[in-house]
Structures are given as C-alpha cells and as structure tokens.
Tab-separated table of C-alpha atoms in Angstrom:
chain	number	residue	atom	x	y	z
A	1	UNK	CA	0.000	0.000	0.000
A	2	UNK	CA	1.356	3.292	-0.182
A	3	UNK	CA	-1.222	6.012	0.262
A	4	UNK	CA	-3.295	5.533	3.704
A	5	UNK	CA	-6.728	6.629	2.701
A	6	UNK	CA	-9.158	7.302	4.175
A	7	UNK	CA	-7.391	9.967	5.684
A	8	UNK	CA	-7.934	10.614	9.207
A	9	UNK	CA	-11.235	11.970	10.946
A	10	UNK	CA	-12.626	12.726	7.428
A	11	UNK	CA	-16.479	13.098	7.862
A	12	UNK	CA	-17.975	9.443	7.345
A	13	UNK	CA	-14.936	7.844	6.438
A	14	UNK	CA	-13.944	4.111	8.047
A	15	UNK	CA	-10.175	3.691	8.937
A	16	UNK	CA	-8.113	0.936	10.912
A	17	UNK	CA	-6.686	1.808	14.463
A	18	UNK	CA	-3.295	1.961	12.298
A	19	UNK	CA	-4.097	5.209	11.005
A	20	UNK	CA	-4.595	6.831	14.565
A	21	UNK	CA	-1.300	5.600	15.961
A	22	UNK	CA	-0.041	7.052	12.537
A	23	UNK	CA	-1.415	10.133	13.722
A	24	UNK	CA	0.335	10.173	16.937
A	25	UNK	CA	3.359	8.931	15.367
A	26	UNK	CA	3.651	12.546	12.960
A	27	UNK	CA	3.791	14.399	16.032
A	28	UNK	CA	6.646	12.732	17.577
A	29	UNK	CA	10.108	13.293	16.868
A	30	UNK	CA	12.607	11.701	14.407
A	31	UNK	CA	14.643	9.127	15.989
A	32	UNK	CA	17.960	9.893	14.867
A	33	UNK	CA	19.409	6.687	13.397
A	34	UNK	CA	21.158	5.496	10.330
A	35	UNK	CA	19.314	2.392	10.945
A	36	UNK	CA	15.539	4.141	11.463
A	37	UNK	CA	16.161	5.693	7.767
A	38	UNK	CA	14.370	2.782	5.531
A	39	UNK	CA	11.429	2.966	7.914
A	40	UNK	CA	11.014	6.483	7.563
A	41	UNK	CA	7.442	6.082	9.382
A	42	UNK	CA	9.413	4.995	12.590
A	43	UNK	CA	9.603	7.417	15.900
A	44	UNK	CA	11.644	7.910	18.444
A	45	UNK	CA	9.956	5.651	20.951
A	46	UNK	CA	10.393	6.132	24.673
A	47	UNK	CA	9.506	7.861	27.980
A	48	UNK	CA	7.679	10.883	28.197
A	49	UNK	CA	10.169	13.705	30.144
A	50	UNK	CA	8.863	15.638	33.256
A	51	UNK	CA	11.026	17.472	35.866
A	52	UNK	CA	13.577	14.954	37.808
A	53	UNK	CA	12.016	12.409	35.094
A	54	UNK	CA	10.143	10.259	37.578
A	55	UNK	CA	7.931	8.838	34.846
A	56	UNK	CA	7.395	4.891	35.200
A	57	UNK	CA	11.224	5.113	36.677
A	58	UNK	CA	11.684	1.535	38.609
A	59	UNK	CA	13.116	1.754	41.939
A	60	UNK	CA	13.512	-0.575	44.796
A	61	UNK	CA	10.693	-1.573	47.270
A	62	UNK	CA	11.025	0.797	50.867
A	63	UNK	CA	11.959	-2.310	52.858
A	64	UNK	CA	14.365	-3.987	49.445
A	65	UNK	CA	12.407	-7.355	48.641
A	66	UNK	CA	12.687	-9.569	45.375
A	67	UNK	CA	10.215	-6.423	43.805
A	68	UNK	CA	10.775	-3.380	42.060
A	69	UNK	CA	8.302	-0.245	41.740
A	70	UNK	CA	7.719	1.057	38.610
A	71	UNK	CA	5.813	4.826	39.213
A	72	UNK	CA	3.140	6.528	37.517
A	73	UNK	CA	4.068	7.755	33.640
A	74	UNK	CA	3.709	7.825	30.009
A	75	UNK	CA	5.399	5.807	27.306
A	76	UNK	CA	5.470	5.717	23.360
A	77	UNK	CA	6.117	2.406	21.829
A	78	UNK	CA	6.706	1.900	18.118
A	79	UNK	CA	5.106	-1.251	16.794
A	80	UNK	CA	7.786	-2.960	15.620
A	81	UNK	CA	6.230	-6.218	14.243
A	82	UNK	CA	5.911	-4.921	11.027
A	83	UNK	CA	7.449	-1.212	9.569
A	84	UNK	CA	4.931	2.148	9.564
A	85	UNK	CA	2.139	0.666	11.758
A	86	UNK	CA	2.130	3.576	13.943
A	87	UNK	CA	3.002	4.114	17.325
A	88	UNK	CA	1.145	2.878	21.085
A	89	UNK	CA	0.523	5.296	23.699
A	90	UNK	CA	0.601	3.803	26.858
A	91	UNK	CA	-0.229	5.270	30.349
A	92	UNK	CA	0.016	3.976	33.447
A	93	UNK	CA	-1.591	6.280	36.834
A	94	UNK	CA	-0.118	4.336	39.714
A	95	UNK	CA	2.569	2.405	41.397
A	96	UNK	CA	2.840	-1.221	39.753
A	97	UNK	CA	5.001	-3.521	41.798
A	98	UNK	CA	6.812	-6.339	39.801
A	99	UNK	CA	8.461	-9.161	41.353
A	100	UNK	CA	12.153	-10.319	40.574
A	101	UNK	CA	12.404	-14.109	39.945
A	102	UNK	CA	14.294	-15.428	42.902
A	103	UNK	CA	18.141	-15.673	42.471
A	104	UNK	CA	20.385	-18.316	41.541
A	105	UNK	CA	22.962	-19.888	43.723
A	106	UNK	CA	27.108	-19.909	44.125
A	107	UNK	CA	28.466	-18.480	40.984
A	108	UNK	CA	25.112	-17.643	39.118
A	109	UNK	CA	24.657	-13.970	38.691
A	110	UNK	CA	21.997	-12.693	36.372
A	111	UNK	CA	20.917	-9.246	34.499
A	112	UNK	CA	16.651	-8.689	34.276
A	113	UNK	CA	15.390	-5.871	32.139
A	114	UNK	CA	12.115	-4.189	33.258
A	115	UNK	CA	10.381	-2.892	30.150
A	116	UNK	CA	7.389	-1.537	28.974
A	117	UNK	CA	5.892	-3.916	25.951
A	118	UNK	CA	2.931	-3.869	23.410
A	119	UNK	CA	0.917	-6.903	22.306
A	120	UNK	CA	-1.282	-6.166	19.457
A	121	UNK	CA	-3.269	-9.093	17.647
A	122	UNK	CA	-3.340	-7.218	14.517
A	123	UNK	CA	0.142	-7.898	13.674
A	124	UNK	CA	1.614	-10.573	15.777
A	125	UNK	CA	0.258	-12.957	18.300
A	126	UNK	CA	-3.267	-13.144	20.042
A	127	UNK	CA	-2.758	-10.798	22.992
A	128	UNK	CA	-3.556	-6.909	22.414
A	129	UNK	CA	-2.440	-5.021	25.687
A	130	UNK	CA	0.604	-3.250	26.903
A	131	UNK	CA	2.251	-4.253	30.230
A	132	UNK	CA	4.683	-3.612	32.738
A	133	UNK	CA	7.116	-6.573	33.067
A	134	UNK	CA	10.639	-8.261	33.809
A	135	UNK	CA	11.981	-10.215	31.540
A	136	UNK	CA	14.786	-12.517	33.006
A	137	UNK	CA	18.439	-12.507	32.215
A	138	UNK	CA	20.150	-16.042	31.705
A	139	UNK	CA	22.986	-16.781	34.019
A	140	UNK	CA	26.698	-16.185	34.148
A	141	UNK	CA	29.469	-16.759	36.140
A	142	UNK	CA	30.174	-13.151	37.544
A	143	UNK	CA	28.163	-9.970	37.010
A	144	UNK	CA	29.941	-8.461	34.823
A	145	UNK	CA	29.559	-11.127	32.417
A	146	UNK	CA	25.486	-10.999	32.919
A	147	UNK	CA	24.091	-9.549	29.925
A	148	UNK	CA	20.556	-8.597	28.949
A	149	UNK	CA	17.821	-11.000	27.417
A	150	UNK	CA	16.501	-10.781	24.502
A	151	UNK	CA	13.556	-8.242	24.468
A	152	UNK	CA	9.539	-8.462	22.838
A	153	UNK	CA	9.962	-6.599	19.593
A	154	UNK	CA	7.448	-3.760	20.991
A	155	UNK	CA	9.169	-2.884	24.008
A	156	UNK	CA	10.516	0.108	25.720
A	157	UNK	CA	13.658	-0.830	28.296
A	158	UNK	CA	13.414	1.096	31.332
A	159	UNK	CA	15.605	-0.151	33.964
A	160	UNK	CA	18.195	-3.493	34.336
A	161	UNK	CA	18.593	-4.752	37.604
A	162	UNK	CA	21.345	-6.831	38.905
A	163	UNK	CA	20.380	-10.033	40.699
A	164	UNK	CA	23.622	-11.105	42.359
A	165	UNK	CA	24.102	-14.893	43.490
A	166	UNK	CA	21.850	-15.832	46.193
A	167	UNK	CA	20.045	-12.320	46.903
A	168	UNK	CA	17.179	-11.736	48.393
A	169	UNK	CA	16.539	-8.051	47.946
A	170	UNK	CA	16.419	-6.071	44.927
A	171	UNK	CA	18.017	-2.798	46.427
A	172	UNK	CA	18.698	0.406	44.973
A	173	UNK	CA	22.125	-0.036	43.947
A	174	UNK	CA	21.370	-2.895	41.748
A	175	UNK	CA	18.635	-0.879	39.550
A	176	UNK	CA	20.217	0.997	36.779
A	177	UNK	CA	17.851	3.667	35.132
A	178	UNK	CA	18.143	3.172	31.032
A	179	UNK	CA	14.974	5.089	30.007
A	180	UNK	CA	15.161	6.824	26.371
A	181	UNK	CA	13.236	9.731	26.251
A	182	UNK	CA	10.721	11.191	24.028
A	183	UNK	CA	9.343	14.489	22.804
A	184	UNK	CA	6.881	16.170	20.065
A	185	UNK	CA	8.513	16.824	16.706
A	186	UNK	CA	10.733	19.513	16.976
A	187	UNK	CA	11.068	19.511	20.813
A	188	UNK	CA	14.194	19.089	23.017
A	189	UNK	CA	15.179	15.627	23.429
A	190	UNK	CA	16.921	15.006	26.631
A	191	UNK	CA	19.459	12.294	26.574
A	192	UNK	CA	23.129	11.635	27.308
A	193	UNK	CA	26.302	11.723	24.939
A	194	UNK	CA	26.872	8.443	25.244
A	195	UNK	CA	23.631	7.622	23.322
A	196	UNK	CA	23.301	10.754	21.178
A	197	UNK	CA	21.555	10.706	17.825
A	198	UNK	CA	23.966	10.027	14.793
A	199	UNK	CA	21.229	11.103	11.904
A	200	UNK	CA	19.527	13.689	14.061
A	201	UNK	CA	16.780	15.587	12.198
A	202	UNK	CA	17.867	19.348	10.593
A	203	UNK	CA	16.931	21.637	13.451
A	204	UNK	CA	16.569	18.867	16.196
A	205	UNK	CA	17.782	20.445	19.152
A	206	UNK	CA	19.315	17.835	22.070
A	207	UNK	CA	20.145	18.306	25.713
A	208	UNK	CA	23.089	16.024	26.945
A	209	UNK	CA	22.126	15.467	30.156
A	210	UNK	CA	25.512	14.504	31.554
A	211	UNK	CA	27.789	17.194	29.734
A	212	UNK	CA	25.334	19.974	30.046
A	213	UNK	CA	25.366	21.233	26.519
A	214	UNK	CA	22.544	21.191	23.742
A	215	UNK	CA	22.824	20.345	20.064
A	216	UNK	CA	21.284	20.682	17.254
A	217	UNK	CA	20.974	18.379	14.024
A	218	UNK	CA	22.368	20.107	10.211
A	219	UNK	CA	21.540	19.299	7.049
A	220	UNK	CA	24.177	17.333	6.263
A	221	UNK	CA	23.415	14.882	9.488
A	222	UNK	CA	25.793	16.421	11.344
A	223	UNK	CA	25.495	17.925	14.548
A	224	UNK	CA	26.183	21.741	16.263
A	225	UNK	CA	26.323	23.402	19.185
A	226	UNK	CA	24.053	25.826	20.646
A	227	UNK	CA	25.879	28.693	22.468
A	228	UNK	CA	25.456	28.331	26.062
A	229	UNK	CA	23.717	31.726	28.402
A	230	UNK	CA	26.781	34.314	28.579
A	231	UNK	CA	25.498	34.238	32.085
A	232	UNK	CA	28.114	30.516	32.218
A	233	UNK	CA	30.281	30.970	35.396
A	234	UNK	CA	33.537	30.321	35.229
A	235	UNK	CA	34.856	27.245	36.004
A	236	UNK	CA	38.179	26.049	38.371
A	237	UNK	CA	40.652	23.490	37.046
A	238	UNK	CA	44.152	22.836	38.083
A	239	UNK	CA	46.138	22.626	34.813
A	240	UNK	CA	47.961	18.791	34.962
A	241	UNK	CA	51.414	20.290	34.969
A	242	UNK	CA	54.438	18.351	32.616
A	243	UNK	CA	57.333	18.144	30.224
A	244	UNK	CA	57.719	17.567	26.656
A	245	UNK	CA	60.154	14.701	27.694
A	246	UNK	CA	57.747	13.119	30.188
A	247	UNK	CA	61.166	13.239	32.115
A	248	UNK	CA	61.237	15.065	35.476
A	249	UNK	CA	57.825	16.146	35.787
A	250	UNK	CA	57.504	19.010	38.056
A	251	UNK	CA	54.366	19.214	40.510
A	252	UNK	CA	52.516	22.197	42.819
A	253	UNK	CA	53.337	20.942	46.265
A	254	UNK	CA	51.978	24.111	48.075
A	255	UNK	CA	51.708	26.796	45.530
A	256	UNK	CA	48.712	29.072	45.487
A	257	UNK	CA	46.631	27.771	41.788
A	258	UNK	CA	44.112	30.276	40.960
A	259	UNK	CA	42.733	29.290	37.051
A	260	UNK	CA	39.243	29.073	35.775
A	261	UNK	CA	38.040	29.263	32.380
A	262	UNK	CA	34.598	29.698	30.166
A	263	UNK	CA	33.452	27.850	27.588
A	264	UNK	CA	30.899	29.621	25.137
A	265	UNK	CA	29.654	27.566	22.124
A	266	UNK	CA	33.115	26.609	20.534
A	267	UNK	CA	35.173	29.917	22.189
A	268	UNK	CA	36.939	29.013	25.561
A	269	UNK	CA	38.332	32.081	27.545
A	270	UNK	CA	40.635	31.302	30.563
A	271	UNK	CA	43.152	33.018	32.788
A	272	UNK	CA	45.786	30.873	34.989
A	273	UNK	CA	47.495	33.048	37.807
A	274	UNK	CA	49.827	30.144	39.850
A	275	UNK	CA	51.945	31.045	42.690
A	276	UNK	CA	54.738	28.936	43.285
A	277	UNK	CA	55.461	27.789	47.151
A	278	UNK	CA	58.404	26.199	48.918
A	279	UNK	CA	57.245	22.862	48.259
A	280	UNK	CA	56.676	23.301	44.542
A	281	UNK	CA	58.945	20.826	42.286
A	282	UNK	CA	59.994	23.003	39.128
A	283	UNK	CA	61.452	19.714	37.718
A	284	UNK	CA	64.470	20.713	37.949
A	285	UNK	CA	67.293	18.945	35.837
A	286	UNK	CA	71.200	19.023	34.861
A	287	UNK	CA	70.210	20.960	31.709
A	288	UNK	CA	67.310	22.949	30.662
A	289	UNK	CA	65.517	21.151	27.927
A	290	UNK	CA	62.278	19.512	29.876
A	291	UNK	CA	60.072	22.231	28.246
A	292	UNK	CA	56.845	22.812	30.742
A	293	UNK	CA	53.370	22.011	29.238
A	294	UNK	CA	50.195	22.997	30.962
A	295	UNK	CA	46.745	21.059	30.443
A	296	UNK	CA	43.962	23.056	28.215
A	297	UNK	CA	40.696	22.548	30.452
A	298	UNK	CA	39.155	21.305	26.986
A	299	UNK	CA	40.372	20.415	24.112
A	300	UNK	CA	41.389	22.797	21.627
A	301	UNK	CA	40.530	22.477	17.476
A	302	UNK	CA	43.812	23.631	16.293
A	303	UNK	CA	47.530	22.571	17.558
A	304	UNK	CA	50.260	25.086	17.388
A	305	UNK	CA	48.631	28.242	17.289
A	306	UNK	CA	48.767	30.866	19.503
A	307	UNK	CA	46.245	31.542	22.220
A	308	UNK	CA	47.506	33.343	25.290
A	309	UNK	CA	49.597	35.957	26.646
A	310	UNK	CA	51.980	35.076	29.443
A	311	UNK	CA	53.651	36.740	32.259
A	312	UNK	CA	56.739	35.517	34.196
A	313	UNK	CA	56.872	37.192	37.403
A	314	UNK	CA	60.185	36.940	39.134
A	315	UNK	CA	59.485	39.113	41.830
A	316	UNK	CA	59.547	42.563	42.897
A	317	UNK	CA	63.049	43.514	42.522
A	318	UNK	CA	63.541	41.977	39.149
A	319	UNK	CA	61.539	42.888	36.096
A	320	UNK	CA	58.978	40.801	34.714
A	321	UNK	CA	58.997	38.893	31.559
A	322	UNK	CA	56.289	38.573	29.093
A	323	UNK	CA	55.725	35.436	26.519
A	324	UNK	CA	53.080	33.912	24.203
A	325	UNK	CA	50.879	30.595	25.208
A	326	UNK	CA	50.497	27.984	21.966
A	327	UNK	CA	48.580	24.631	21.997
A	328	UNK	CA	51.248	22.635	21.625
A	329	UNK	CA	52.396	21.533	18.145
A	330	UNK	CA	51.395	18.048	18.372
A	331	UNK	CA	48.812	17.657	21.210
A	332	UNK	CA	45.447	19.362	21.202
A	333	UNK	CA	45.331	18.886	24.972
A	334	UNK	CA	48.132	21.007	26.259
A	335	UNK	CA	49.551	24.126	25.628
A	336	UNK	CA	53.387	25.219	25.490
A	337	UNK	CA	54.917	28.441	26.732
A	338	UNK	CA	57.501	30.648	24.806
A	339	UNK	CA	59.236	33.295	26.334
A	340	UNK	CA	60.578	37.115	25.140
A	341	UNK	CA	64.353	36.586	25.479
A	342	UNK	CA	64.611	40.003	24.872
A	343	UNK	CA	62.673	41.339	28.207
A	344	UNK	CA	64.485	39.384	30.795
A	345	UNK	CA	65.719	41.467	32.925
A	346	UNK	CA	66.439	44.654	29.868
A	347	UNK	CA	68.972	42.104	27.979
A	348	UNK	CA	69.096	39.395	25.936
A	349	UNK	CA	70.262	35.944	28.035
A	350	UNK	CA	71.164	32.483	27.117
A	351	UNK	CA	68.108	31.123	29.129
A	352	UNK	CA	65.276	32.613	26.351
A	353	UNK	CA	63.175	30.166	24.474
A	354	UNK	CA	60.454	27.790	26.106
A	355	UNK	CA	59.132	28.010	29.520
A	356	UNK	CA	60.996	25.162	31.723
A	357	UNK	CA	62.573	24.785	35.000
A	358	UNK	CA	65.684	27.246	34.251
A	359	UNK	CA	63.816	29.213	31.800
A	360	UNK	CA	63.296	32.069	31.522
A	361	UNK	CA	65.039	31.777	34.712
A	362	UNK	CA	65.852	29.428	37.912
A	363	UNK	CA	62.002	28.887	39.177
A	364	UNK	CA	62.029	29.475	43.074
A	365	UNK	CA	58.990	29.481	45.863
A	366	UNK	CA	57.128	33.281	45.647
A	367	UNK	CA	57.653	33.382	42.011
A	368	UNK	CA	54.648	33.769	39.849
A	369	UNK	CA	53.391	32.515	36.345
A	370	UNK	CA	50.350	34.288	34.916
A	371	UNK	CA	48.469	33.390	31.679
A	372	UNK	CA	45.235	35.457	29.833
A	373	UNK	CA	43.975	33.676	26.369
A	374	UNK	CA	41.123	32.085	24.571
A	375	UNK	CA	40.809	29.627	21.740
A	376	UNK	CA	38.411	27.678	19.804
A	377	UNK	CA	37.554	24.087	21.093
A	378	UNK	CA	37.321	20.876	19.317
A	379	UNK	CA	33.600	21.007	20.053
C-alpha cells in the first residue's frame, strides 16, 4: 500500500486503528538513526520527560524485597512487528510492583530488564495489551559477564537490575535507570552523549544530560552546538602540569593555583594566575631542555597556534617577563609556553626560548606565572 486513505477523521470515512497511531506517530520526533532511515514512518519511541524524570522510573521496594516499583508515567512504543504501523501510547496512573524471579545460587549472577511492551493481535500474536514486566536474564558466572535478554519486539527498556548470586533483595544499587526519552517533533530531546543521535533531524535540538550542553541536528546529518547563556560561570581546574620529555615532571606541592576558564559555544576564555610555594617541584634537571606544558581545560581544534599571553613574574626587585601561550604543536590537549628573550631582565640571556625549570630563569617558591587567552575548542 502506499497512500493511507481514508485519511484521518474525514467526515464518514472508516479507517483501521493503524491510522490513529499514525497520527500520533507525525507528532513525535525523528529518531535519529542510520538504521531508522528505511522505515522512515518509525519514531523515536520512549519515555515521556517531566522534571527529575520520575515517569514509570523503577526503583527498589522501601523495605528492598525480590520487587521493584515502577511509578506513575507515560510511554510511546513503536510497533515494531511490522514497519509504519504507527506508534502505542501507553499510560500507566499508579505504582505497579513487579516481582524479581528469585536468584540463583554460588556463581550464578543474572541481568533482568524491566520494560514496557505492546501486544497487538493485529500484527503478531493473540494478545492486544501493553504491560509492565521483567523479563529474566540467563545466568553467568560473575556480574559483569550478565548480559541482557533478549527483548519483545514492541518494548521500551526502562531499567536493568542486577540479581547477584543468592540475593534476596532487589536494592537500589542494583537498579540501573536506562529510560530513552521522548518528545513532540521539533522539541528538546533530553538524553546523554553516550547515546546521542547520529542522523539527528535538521533543526533537532538535544540536551546532553551529563555534559550539560545542547545540540542541534544540520543538514548534512551532522550535529552543532548551541551557544550556552553568557550568564556561564567560570569554572576552576588545576592545569595537569608536565614536560615535553615526560622526564622530570615538576608538581605544585603548596603553591597558590588560581585558574578558571569559560566555555561559550566553541570559544573558551581562561586566565591561569599560579603562585609557586616552597614545596613546589619546578622539575628541575642538569640541563634545561624539559620544556613545561600545561593542560587546556578542553580540548582545543587547532595545535600550534597561539592563544595566550603570558607573564613571568620573578618578583619585585627583578623585572617581569612577558611570553606567548600555543597549543602545543602536536597535542590538542596542552599548551606550550615561549618566552621574550629580549625582556628578561632589559637584555638578551642564554636562558630565552620555552618556559621550563631554568627558563626564563631558575624557578624558586614566591615566584609567579600568569596566563590570559582564549581559543576555539574541538567542540
């Protein structure tokens, strides 16, 4: 068949329960997979989002039995029996309390999936309902080689629980929360990185939960990022201080680390004002030659460019002396510091070059290294 007629709700007209799920189904979004494309009727099934996302999330009984709780919520579940036959809503306006089959013995650990699953005659089997249910793991010989059943093709996963060998509570440390979300076409879906869309829709706008950043889908598949609120505080990092050798790595000890940066859309801003102490370890070796590098807080786009200016600060009796911050020529990561030969103390000495522990002089406790830039991030 290719065109559905009659067409929905028109006056007098006689239509299959297929063409109202169909109807539900054009209002929900994409769902964002290479593999979704040849079913281009398909939606991004899942969970319906609400603050703190407490929709049908399974936890563990008050006093931890073999049960879970599964709480109040709505889901959206594709029917996958067969491709474009629309999509299930399915509602649920209470607690339902599922029980965990009881655990194996010595050396049997297992890994249940509680999902929500459609049964609809029309395409496959004899039973037309949705339910809330476990479906059991088979057995292994430690938990972390447990793995999930095999799921009903109409099914929504929402949590896996870990049923150790000879248990007899479910508690909540062994329930791990794996909803997907869902929202109207054109909403904001929230998810993580780790699961992020690789075909998102143009214009499909994503919040990574766990990175705190949105993107959006391009034409091209592709995805960008939205600029964050300029109102972003700045953040505090210690930059992971070491050499180009990976010999004779210097570390803080007691110095007085004052950086932060900001990260708007693909800009990064930052300032690193370090105070050296008596317990700081400059690295110090025979001969200079260990040149310093300093930990970007993200990763930059570009290697070997220039994105800072720097200030070595000697003290108050001896001029200071000025250089420029790069990333570092082959590591996005880190960035290298030259210094002005030609400003250390109003001459020209042997020790110009690249910051290290004898340049652009002997490093002792009081002195101070100051750095202002910004640069473009990898994403």
């Amino acid at each position: 068949m290719a065109l559905i007629n009659p067409p929905a709700w028109m006056q007098a007209g006689s239509y299959p329960a297929r063409t109202d799920r169909l109807v539900v189904a054009s209002m929900l979004s994409y769902p964002g997979f290479l593999v979704d494309e040849a079913t281009p009727l398909r939606i991004r099934q899942g969970v319906r989002p609400s603050y703190t996302n407490q929709q049908l999330k399974v936890r563990a009984a008050p006093t931890p039995n073999m049960t879970v709780i599964v709480s109040a919520g709505m889901a959206y579940i594709d029917n996958h029996d067969s491709g474009g036959s629309g999509t299930y809503v399915c509602i649920n306006d209470a607690d339902v309390t599922l029980t965990i089959a009881p655990a194996g013995g010595a050396g049997q650990f297992r890994k249940d999936c509680v999902i929500a699953s459609v049964y609809d005659a029309e395409t496959a089997g004899s039973a037309s309902e949705w339910r809330l249910e476990v479906i059991q793991g088979t057995y292994a010989a430690s938990a972390g080689a447990a793995v999930r059943p095999s799921l009903p093709p109409n099914a929504q996963i929402l949590a896996d629980v870990a049923v150790g060998a000879s248990v007899t509570s479910i508690a909540a440390g062994n329930i791990g929360d794996v909803r997907q979300y869902t929202v109207a076409a054109g909403g904001i879906v929230p998810l993580t990185s780790t699961v992020d869309m690789n075909r998102p829709a143009p214009g499909q706008v994503r919040y990574l939960t766990d990175t705190d950043r949105f993107l959006y889908g391009k034409s091209d598949g592709s995805s960008g990022e939205l600029q964050k609120s300029l109102n972003t505080a700045w953040t505090a990092w210690t930059p992971a201080w070491t050499t180009s050798t990976g010999a004779h790595l210097p570390s803080y000890g007691d110095a007085a680390i004052d950086c932060k940066y900001v990260k708007q859309g693909r800009t990064v801003m930052f300032y690193v004002n370090i105070t050296f102490g008596s317990g700081t370890n400059f690295g110090a070796s025979a001969n200079s030659g260990d040149n310093w590098k300093f930990a970007l807080p993200v990763p930059a786009a570009s290697t070997g460019i220039p994105i800072g200016k720097v200030s070595y600060e000697p003290g108050s009796t001896v001029r200071a002396t000025s250089g420029m911050a790069t990333t570092t020529g082959n590591d996005a990561t880190t960035m290298t510091l030259y210094v002005d030969s030609s400003q250390v103390n109003g001459s020209a000495p042997p020790n110009g070059g690249i910051a290290d522990s004898l340049t652009p002089f002997t490093w002792l406790a009081a002195m101070r290294l100051c750095i202002v830039g910004q640069y473009e991030s990898a994403s």
